[in-house]
């Protein structure tokens, strides 16, 4: 039985990945989920897997090398899938330090622990051990509105403290592959959306605010472009890279689905109107009048777009979910999980929301 160590599995993409893996492999695999449970980590995301015998949750900080080494010592780990990170650009602009601690130093701890556990005395590695570092397209910087794509060969040019910290972590993984022949891959992914996404990110924030008749904050002119990918397609891509990709390679994972932020907001409003049943009081609240242009994000990248050619050719992965379908699945999920939203929007997140948007 293969054992996976997933970091950050209580977050948005990590929890979707764990669901995907149990759905696909059932009892054939074991997953150990290591998560610090920051504001973004939520064990409610994993309620339906917590009773499984082949699933273990360990509350730990990836910066805690003693604890991470202990997990490797007590378990014969075959695969590491490293999601754990501080992930929100706006938070990184307010407080960069924790981004360097978790994203850079935490990744270093993970690399050292896996290397120590897997390396043989002659400098080679135990058979079939693999580390996958989950990264972002933001490391490549910003594209012009009228053309170009991010390729695996695009030079790194991060702008925000978040993307700079992710770029640094990628560089460390690359250094371990080059220097120690450490068995790893890096994936750089575009914007994900789907179930369990924390409502500080554009799509769940807009869905939640619209349903409550609250302002829909649009940064700058609303014409920044992101390349949206349904989270389950991403989960599948990660698994396919680990199984079919060439070791030491980077693979970009993108949705082939570029949209301006303002277009996303209009699609969400239209879809909500279409999906809410007649007589539902929220139908009255959902309105374009809620759209509010606010001060732009500092250093706001204009456009991200991935050409997922390499992963398609080498691994056979491509984005399967059309945005029109993915957004309906996402909205349906939020309709069916109002309690989830209520729980995450209380407490810490409420304070965060007031702080971030008080002047906007
Ligand atoms: P998220 O913020 O929803 O979840 C992050 C998880 O990591 C949380 O469960 C949190 O508790 C955990 N965590 C944070 N610091 C930790 C620490 N020090 N030790 C252990 N656990 C810790 O993030 P996400 O959106 O699911 O992103 C997951 C990964 O994918 C990140 O590495 C992110 O950079 C990358 N990524 C995200 C997107 C996206 O659109 N969301 C796109 C490309 C890449
Ligand atoms: O590209 C991949 C990245 O996508 C990931 O690496 C990050 O972890 C993830 O957070 C995401 O980063 P973005 O900054 O692109 O996502 P966010 O949802 O924060 O913003 C999407 C766009 O919407 C961006 O142009 C800013 C804008 N925006 C965002 C918020 C929260 C608004 O206009 N209003 C808002 O209230």
Coordinates of C-alpha atoms and ligand atoms in Angstrom, one line a residue:
X1 CA 0.0 0.0 0.0
X2 CA 1.5 3.3 -1.0
X3 CA 1.6 6.1 1.6
X4 CA 1.1 9.7 0.7
X5 CA 2.1 12.6 3.0
X6 CA -0.1 15.5 2.0
X7 CA 0.8 18.9 3.5
X8 CA -1.9 21.6 3.7
X9 CA -4.6 19.0 3.1
X10 CA -7.2 20.9 5.2
X11 CA -7.1 23.8 2.8
X12 CA -9.0 24.4 -0.4
X13 CA -7.0 22.5 -3.1
X14 CA -5.5 20.0 -0.6
X15 CA -8.9 18.8 0.6
X16 CA -10.2 18.5 -2.9
X17 CA -7.1 16.5 -3.8
X18 CA -7.6 14.1 -0.8
X19 CA -11.3 13.6 -1.9
X20 CA -10.1 12.9 -5.5
X21 CA -7.4 10.4 -4.4
X22 CA -9.8 8.4 -2.1
X23 CA -12.4 8.4 -4.8
X24 CA -9.8 7.1 -7.3
X25 CA -7.7 4.7 -5.3
X26 CA -10.1 3.8 -2.4
X27 CA -8.3 1.3 0.0
X28 CA -5.2 1.1 -2.2
X29 CA -3.5 4.1 -0.7
X30 CA -2.9 5.6 2.8
X31 CA -2.9 9.4 3.3
X32 CA -1.3 11.3 6.1
X33 CA -2.5 14.9 6.1
X34 CA -0.2 17.3 7.9
X35 CA -1.7 20.7 8.5
X36 CA -1.2 23.5 11.0
X37 CA -4.8 24.6 10.7
X38 CA -4.3 28.3 10.1
X39 CA -7.3 30.5 9.3
X40 CA -7.4 28.7 5.9
X41 CA -7.3 25.1 7.2
X42 CA -10.6 23.6 8.0
X43 CA -11.2 20.0 9.1
X44 CA -14.9 20.4 8.1
X45 CA -13.5 20.1 4.5
X46 CA -12.6 16.5 5.3
X47 CA -15.6 15.3 7.4
X48 CA -16.4 12.6 5.0
X49 CA -13.0 11.0 5.1
X50 CA -12.0 11.4 8.7
X51 CA -13.4 8.0 9.7
X52 CA -11.4 6.1 7.1
X53 CA -8.8 3.6 8.4
X54 CA -6.4 4.6 5.7
X55 CA -6.5 8.4 6.6
X56 CA -4.6 10.1 9.4
X57 CA -4.6 13.8 10.3
X58 CA -1.6 15.3 12.1
X59 CA -1.8 18.9 13.3
X60 CA 1.7 20.2 12.7
X61 CA 3.6 23.2 11.4
X62 CA 5.8 22.4 8.4
X63 CA 8.4 24.7 9.8
X64 CA 8.7 22.4 12.8
X65 CA 11.5 20.2 11.6
X66 CA 11.6 17.9 14.6
X67 CA 7.9 17.0 14.1
X68 CA 8.2 16.6 10.4
X69 CA 11.3 14.3 10.8
X70 CA 9.3 12.3 13.3
X71 CA 6.5 11.8 10.8
X72 CA 9.0 10.5 8.3
X73 CA 10.7 8.3 10.9
X74 CA 7.4 6.7 12.0
X75 CA 6.0 6.1 8.5
X76 CA 7.4 4.7 5.3
X77 CA 6.3 7.7 3.1
X78 CA 6.3 7.0 -0.7
X79 CA 4.9 10.3 -2.0
X80 CA 4.9 13.8 -0.7
X81 CA 2.4 16.2 -2.2
X82 CA 3.2 19.6 -0.8
X83 CA 0.4 22.1 -0.8
X84 CA 0.9 23.8 2.6
X85 CA 1.4 27.6 2.1
X86 CA 0.1 31.0 2.9
X87 CA -1.8 31.5 -0.3
X88 CA -3.5 34.9 -0.4
X89 CA -1.8 37.8 -2.3
X90 CA -3.7 40.5 -0.3
X91 CA -2.6 39.1 3.0
X92 CA 1.0 38.9 1.7
X93 CA 0.9 42.6 1.0
X94 CA -0.2 43.3 4.6
X95 CA 2.2 40.8 6.3
X96 CA 4.9 39.3 4.2
X97 CA 6.9 37.6 7.0
X98 CA 4.7 34.6 7.6
X99 CA 4.8 34.0 3.8
X100 CA 8.6 33.6 3.9
X101 CA 8.4 31.5 7.0
X102 CA 5.8 29.0 5.8
X103 CA 6.4 29.1 2.0
X104 CA 10.2 29.2 2.0
X105 CA 11.4 27.8 5.3
X106 CA 8.6 25.3 5.5
X107 CA 9.4 24.0 2.1
X108 CA 13.0 23.7 3.1
X109 CA 12.0 21.6 6.1
X110 CA 9.9 19.3 3.9
X111 CA 12.8 18.9 1.4
X112 CA 15.3 18.1 4.1
X113 CA 13.0 15.6 5.9
X114 CA 12.2 13.8 2.7
X115 CA 15.8 13.7 1.6
X116 CA 17.0 12.4 4.9
X117 CA 14.4 9.7 4.9
X118 CA 14.8 8.6 1.3
X119 CA 18.5 9.0 0.6
X120 CA 20.8 5.9 0.5
X121 CA 24.4 6.0 1.7
X122 CA 25.7 6.1 -2.0
X123 CA 23.6 9.3 -2.6
X124 CA 20.9 7.6 -4.7
X125 CA 17.3 7.3 -3.4
X126 CA 15.1 4.4 -2.2
X127 CA 13.0 3.2 -5.1
X128 CA 9.8 4.9 -6.2
X129 CA 9.9 7.9 -3.8
X130 CA 8.6 11.1 -5.2
X131 CA 8.0 14.7 -3.9
X132 CA 5.6 17.0 -5.7
X133 CA 5.8 20.7 -5.0
X134 CA 2.6 22.6 -5.8
X135 CA 3.3 26.1 -7.0
X136 CA 1.7 28.9 -8.9
X137 CA 1.7 30.6 -12.3
X138 CA 2.2 33.9 -10.4
X139 CA 6.0 33.2 -10.2
X140 CA 6.2 34.1 -13.9
X141 CA 5.0 37.6 -13.3
X142 CA 2.4 39.4 -15.4
X143 CA 1.6 39.2 -19.2
X144 CA 0.5 41.9 -21.6
X145 CA -3.2 42.1 -22.2
X146 CA -2.8 41.4 -25.9
X147 CA -0.7 38.2 -26.0
X148 CA 1.7 35.6 -24.8
X149 CA 1.5 32.7 -22.4
X150 CA 3.4 31.3 -19.5
X151 CA 5.6 28.3 -20.5
X152 CA 7.8 26.2 -18.2
X153 CA 10.7 28.1 -19.7
X154 CA 9.3 31.6 -19.0
X155 CA 11.8 33.4 -16.7
X156 CA 10.6 34.0 -13.1
X157 CA 9.5 37.5 -12.4
X158 CA 7.3 37.5 -9.2
X159 CA 5.8 40.8 -8.0
X160 CA 4.0 40.2 -4.8
X161 CA 5.5 39.0 -1.5
X162 CA 3.3 35.9 -2.0
X163 CA 4.6 35.1 -5.5
X164 CA 8.2 36.0 -4.4
X165 CA 7.9 33.5 -1.6
X166 CA 6.5 30.8 -3.9
X167 CA 9.3 31.5 -6.5
X168 CA 11.9 31.1 -3.7
X169 CA 10.4 27.8 -2.7
X170 CA 10.4 26.6 -6.4
X171 CA 14.1 27.6 -6.6
X172 CA 14.9 25.5 -3.5
X173 CA 13.1 22.5 -5.0
X174 CA 15.0 23.0 -8.3
X175 CA 18.3 23.3 -6.4
X176 CA 17.6 20.0 -4.6
X177 CA 16.9 18.3 -7.9
X178 CA 20.0 19.7 -9.5
X179 CA 22.4 19.3 -6.6
X180 CA 21.2 16.1 -4.9
X181 CA 19.2 14.5 -7.8
X182 CA 16.3 14.7 -5.3
X183 CA 13.3 12.9 -6.9
X184 CA 10.8 15.7 -7.3
X185 CA 8.5 17.6 -9.7
X186 CA 7.1 21.1 -9.6
X187 CA 3.7 22.0 -10.9
X188 CA 2.7 25.7 -11.6
X189 CA -1.0 26.1 -11.7
X190 CA -3.4 28.9 -12.7
X191 CA -6.3 30.2 -10.5
X192 CA -8.4 27.4 -9.1
X193 CA -12.1 27.6 -8.2
X194 CA -14.6 25.1 -6.7
X195 CA -15.9 23.6 -3.5
X196 CA -14.3 24.5 -0.1
X197 CA -12.6 27.6 -1.4
X198 CA -12.1 30.1 1.4
X199 CA -14.2 33.3 0.7
X200 CA -11.3 35.7 0.7
X201 CA -10.6 34.7 -2.9
X202 CA -12.6 36.3 -5.8
X203 CA -15.1 33.6 -6.8
X204 CA -16.4 32.4 -3.3
X205 CA -16.3 36.0 -2.1
X206 CA -18.5 37.2 -4.9
X207 CA -20.9 34.3 -4.5
X208 CA -21.2 34.8 -0.8
X209 CA -21.6 38.6 -0.9
X210 CA -24.1 38.5 -3.8
X211 CA -26.3 36.1 -1.9
X212 CA -26.2 38.4 1.1
X213 CA -26.8 41.6 -0.9
X214 CA -23.4 42.9 0.1
X215 CA -21.1 45.0 -2.1
X216 CA -19.0 43.2 -4.8
X217 CA -15.6 44.8 -4.6
X218 CA -13.8 45.1 -7.9
X219 CA -10.1 46.0 -7.8
X220 CA -9.0 48.8 -10.2
X221 CA -10.8 48.7 -13.6
X222 CA -11.9 45.0 -13.2
X223 CA -10.1 44.1 -16.4
X224 CA -7.3 42.0 -14.9
X225 CA -7.3 38.6 -16.5
X226 CA -7.0 35.2 -14.7
X227 CA -7.0 31.7 -16.2
X228 CA -9.6 29.8 -14.2
X229 CA -9.2 26.0 -13.6
X230 CA -11.7 23.8 -11.8
X231 CA -10.1 22.4 -8.7
X232 CA -10.9 18.7 -9.4
X233 CA -9.1 19.0 -12.8
X234 CA -6.1 20.3 -10.9
X235 CA -6.2 17.4 -8.4
X236 CA -6.3 15.0 -11.4
X237 CA -3.3 16.8 -13.0
X238 CA -1.2 16.5 -9.8
X239 CA -1.8 12.8 -9.6
X240 CA -1.1 12.3 -13.3
X241 CA 2.2 14.3 -13.1
X242 CA 3.3 12.1 -10.2
X243 CA 2.4 8.9 -12.0
X244 CA 3.3 9.7 -15.6
X245 CA 5.5 12.8 -15.6
X246 CA 9.2 12.7 -16.0
X247 CA 11.1 13.3 -12.7
X248 CA 12.9 16.6 -12.2
X249 CA 10.5 18.3 -14.6
X250 CA 8.2 21.3 -14.1
X251 CA 4.6 21.1 -15.5
X252 CA 2.3 24.1 -15.9
X253 CA -1.4 23.3 -15.2
X254 CA -3.9 25.8 -16.7
X255 CA -7.5 26.0 -17.5
X256 CA -7.4 27.5 -21.0
X257 CA -10.0 29.7 -19.7
X258 CA -9.0 33.4 -19.5
X259 CA -11.5 35.9 -18.2
X260 CA -11.5 39.4 -16.9
X261 CA -12.6 39.7 -13.3
X262 CA -15.6 41.8 -14.2
X263 CA -16.7 39.1 -16.7
X264 CA -16.4 36.5 -13.8
X265 CA -18.6 38.7 -11.7
X266 CA -21.3 39.0 -14.4
X267 CA -21.3 35.3 -15.0
X268 CA -21.7 34.6 -11.3
X269 CA -24.6 37.1 -11.0
X270 CA -26.3 35.6 -14.1
X271 CA -25.8 32.0 -12.9
X272 CA -27.1 32.8 -9.5
X273 CA -30.3 34.4 -10.9
X274 CA -30.8 31.3 -13.1
X275 CA -30.2 28.8 -10.4
X276 CA -32.1 30.4 -7.5
X277 CA -35.7 29.1 -7.5
X278 CA -38.6 31.5 -7.9
X279 CA -39.7 32.9 -4.6
X280 CA -36.3 32.6 -3.0
X281 CA -35.8 35.9 -1.2
X282 CA -32.1 35.9 -2.3
X283 CA -33.2 36.5 -5.9
X284 CA -34.1 40.1 -4.9
X285 CA -30.6 40.6 -3.4
X286 CA -28.5 39.4 -6.3
X287 CA -28.0 42.4 -8.5
X288 CA -25.5 44.2 -10.7
X289 CA -26.1 47.3 -8.5
X290 CA -23.9 45.6 -5.9
X291 CA -20.8 45.9 -8.1
X292 CA -18.4 48.5 -6.5
X293 CA -15.1 49.6 -8.0
X294 CA -12.6 49.9 -5.2
X295 CA -8.9 50.9 -4.9
X296 CA -6.6 48.6 -6.9
X297 CA -4.4 45.9 -5.3
X298 CA -0.8 47.2 -5.0
X299 CA 1.4 45.8 -7.8
X300 CA -1.7 44.1 -9.3
X301 CA -0.6 41.7 -12.0
X302 CA -2.5 42.4 -15.2
X303 CA -2.9 39.0 -16.8
X304 CA -2.0 35.4 -16.2
X305 CA -2.4 32.7 -18.9
X306 CA -0.9 29.2 -19.0
X307 CA -0.2 27.2 -22.2
X308 CA -0.7 23.7 -20.8
X309 CA 1.0 22.1 -23.8
X310 CA 3.8 20.2 -22.1
X311 CA 1.5 18.4 -19.6
X312 CA -0.9 17.5 -22.4
X313 CA 1.9 16.1 -24.6
X314 CA 3.9 14.2 -21.9
X315 CA 1.3 13.3 -19.4
X316 CA -2.0 13.3 -21.3
X317 CA -3.7 15.8 -19.0
X318 CA -6.0 18.6 -20.2
X319 CA -8.6 20.7 -18.4
X320 CA -11.9 18.8 -18.7
X321 CA -14.4 21.1 -17.0
X322 CA -15.8 24.0 -19.0
X323 CA -16.1 27.2 -16.9
X324 CA -19.9 27.3 -17.5
X325 CA -20.2 23.8 -15.9
X326 CA -17.6 24.3 -13.2
X327 CA -19.2 27.5 -11.9
X328 CA -22.6 25.8 -11.7
X329 CA -21.1 22.9 -9.8
X330 CA -19.4 25.4 -7.5
X331 CA -22.6 27.5 -6.9
X332 CA -24.6 24.4 -6.3
X333 CA -22.0 23.2 -3.7
X334 CA -22.3 26.6 -1.9
X335 CA -26.1 26.4 -2.0
X336 CA -25.9 22.9 -0.4
X337 CA -23.2 24.0 2.2
X338 CA -24.6 27.2 3.7
X339 CA -23.5 26.0 7.1
X340 CA -19.9 25.6 5.9
X341 CA -19.9 29.2 4.7
X342 CA -21.4 30.4 8.0
X343 CA -18.7 28.7 10.0
X344 CA -15.8 30.1 8.0
X345 CA -17.3 33.6 7.8
X346 CA -17.5 33.9 11.6
X347 CA -14.7 34.8 13.9
X348 CA -11.3 35.4 12.5
X349 CA -12.5 35.9 8.9
X350 CA -15.0 38.5 9.9
X351 CA -12.2 40.6 11.5
X352 CA -10.0 40.1 8.4
X353 CA -12.8 41.3 6.2
X354 CA -13.3 44.5 8.1
X355 CA -9.6 45.2 8.1
X356 CA -9.1 44.6 4.4
X357 CA -12.1 46.4 3.1
X358 CA -12.7 49.1 5.7
X359 CA -11.3 51.8 3.4
X360 CA -12.6 50.4 0.2
Ligands
LIG1 P1 -5.3 27.5 1.2 O1 -4.8 28.8 1.8 O2 -6.7 27.2 1.0 O3 -4.7 26.3 2.1 C1 -3.5 26.2 2.7 C2 -3.4 25.1 3.7 O4 -2.1 25.1 4.2 C3 -4.3 25.4 4.9 O5 -5.0 24.2 5.3 C4 -3.4 25.8 6.0 O6 -3.9 25.5 7.3 C5 -2.1 25.0 5.7 N1 -0.9 25.7 6.2 C6 -0.6 27.0 6.1 N2 0.6 27.2 6.8 C7 1.0 26.0 7.2 C8 2.1 25.6 8.0 N3 3.1 26.4 8.4 N4 2.2 24.3 8.3 C9 1.3 23.4 7.9 N5 0.2 23.7 7.2 C10 0.0 25.0 6.9 O7 -4.4 27.3 -0.1 P2 -4.9 26.6 -1.5 O8 -5.6 27.7 -2.3 O9 -5.5 25.3 -1.2 O10 -3.4 26.5 -2.2 C11 -2.7 25.3 -1.9 C12 -1.4 25.4 -2.7 O11 -1.6 25.6 -4.0 C13 -0.5 26.5 -2.2 O12 0.8 26.1 -2.2 C14 -0.7 27.6 -3.3 O13 0.4 28.4 -3.4 C15 -0.9 26.7 -4.5 N6 -1.7 27.3 -5.6 C16 -3.0 27.8 -5.3 C17 -3.8 28.2 -6.3 C18 -5.2 28.7 -6.1 O14 -5.8 29.2 -7.1 N7 -5.8 28.6 -4.9 C19 -3.3 28.3 -7.6 C20 -2.0 27.8 -7.9 C21 -1.2 27.3 -6.8
LIG2 O1 -2.7 32.3 -10.2 C1 -2.7 31.5 -9.2 C2 -3.0 32.2 -7.9 O2 -4.4 32.5 -7.9 C3 -2.6 31.4 -6.6 O3 -1.2 31.2 -6.6 C4 -3.1 32.1 -5.4 O4 -2.8 31.3 -4.2 C5 -4.5 32.4 -5.5 O5 -5.0 33.2 -4.3 C6 -4.9 33.2 -6.8 O6 -4.3 34.5 -6.7 P1 -5.1 35.8 -7.3 O7 -4.5 37.0 -6.6 O8 -5.2 35.8 -8.8 O9 -6.6 35.4 -6.7 P2 -7.7 36.3 -6.0 O10 -8.9 35.4 -5.9 O11 -7.2 36.9 -4.7 O12 -8.0 37.4 -7.0 C7 -8.4 37.1 -8.4 C8 -8.5 38.4 -9.1 O13 -9.6 39.2 -8.6 C9 -7.3 39.4 -9.0 O14 -7.1 40.1 -10.2 C10 -7.8 40.4 -7.9 C11 -9.3 40.4 -8.1 N1 -10.1 40.7 -6.9 C12 -9.9 39.9 -5.8 C13 -10.7 40.0 -4.7 C14 -10.5 39.1 -3.5 C15 -11.1 41.7 -6.9 O15 -11.2 42.4 -7.9 N2 -11.8 41.8 -5.7 C16 -11.7 41.1 -4.6 O16 -12.4 41.3 -3.6

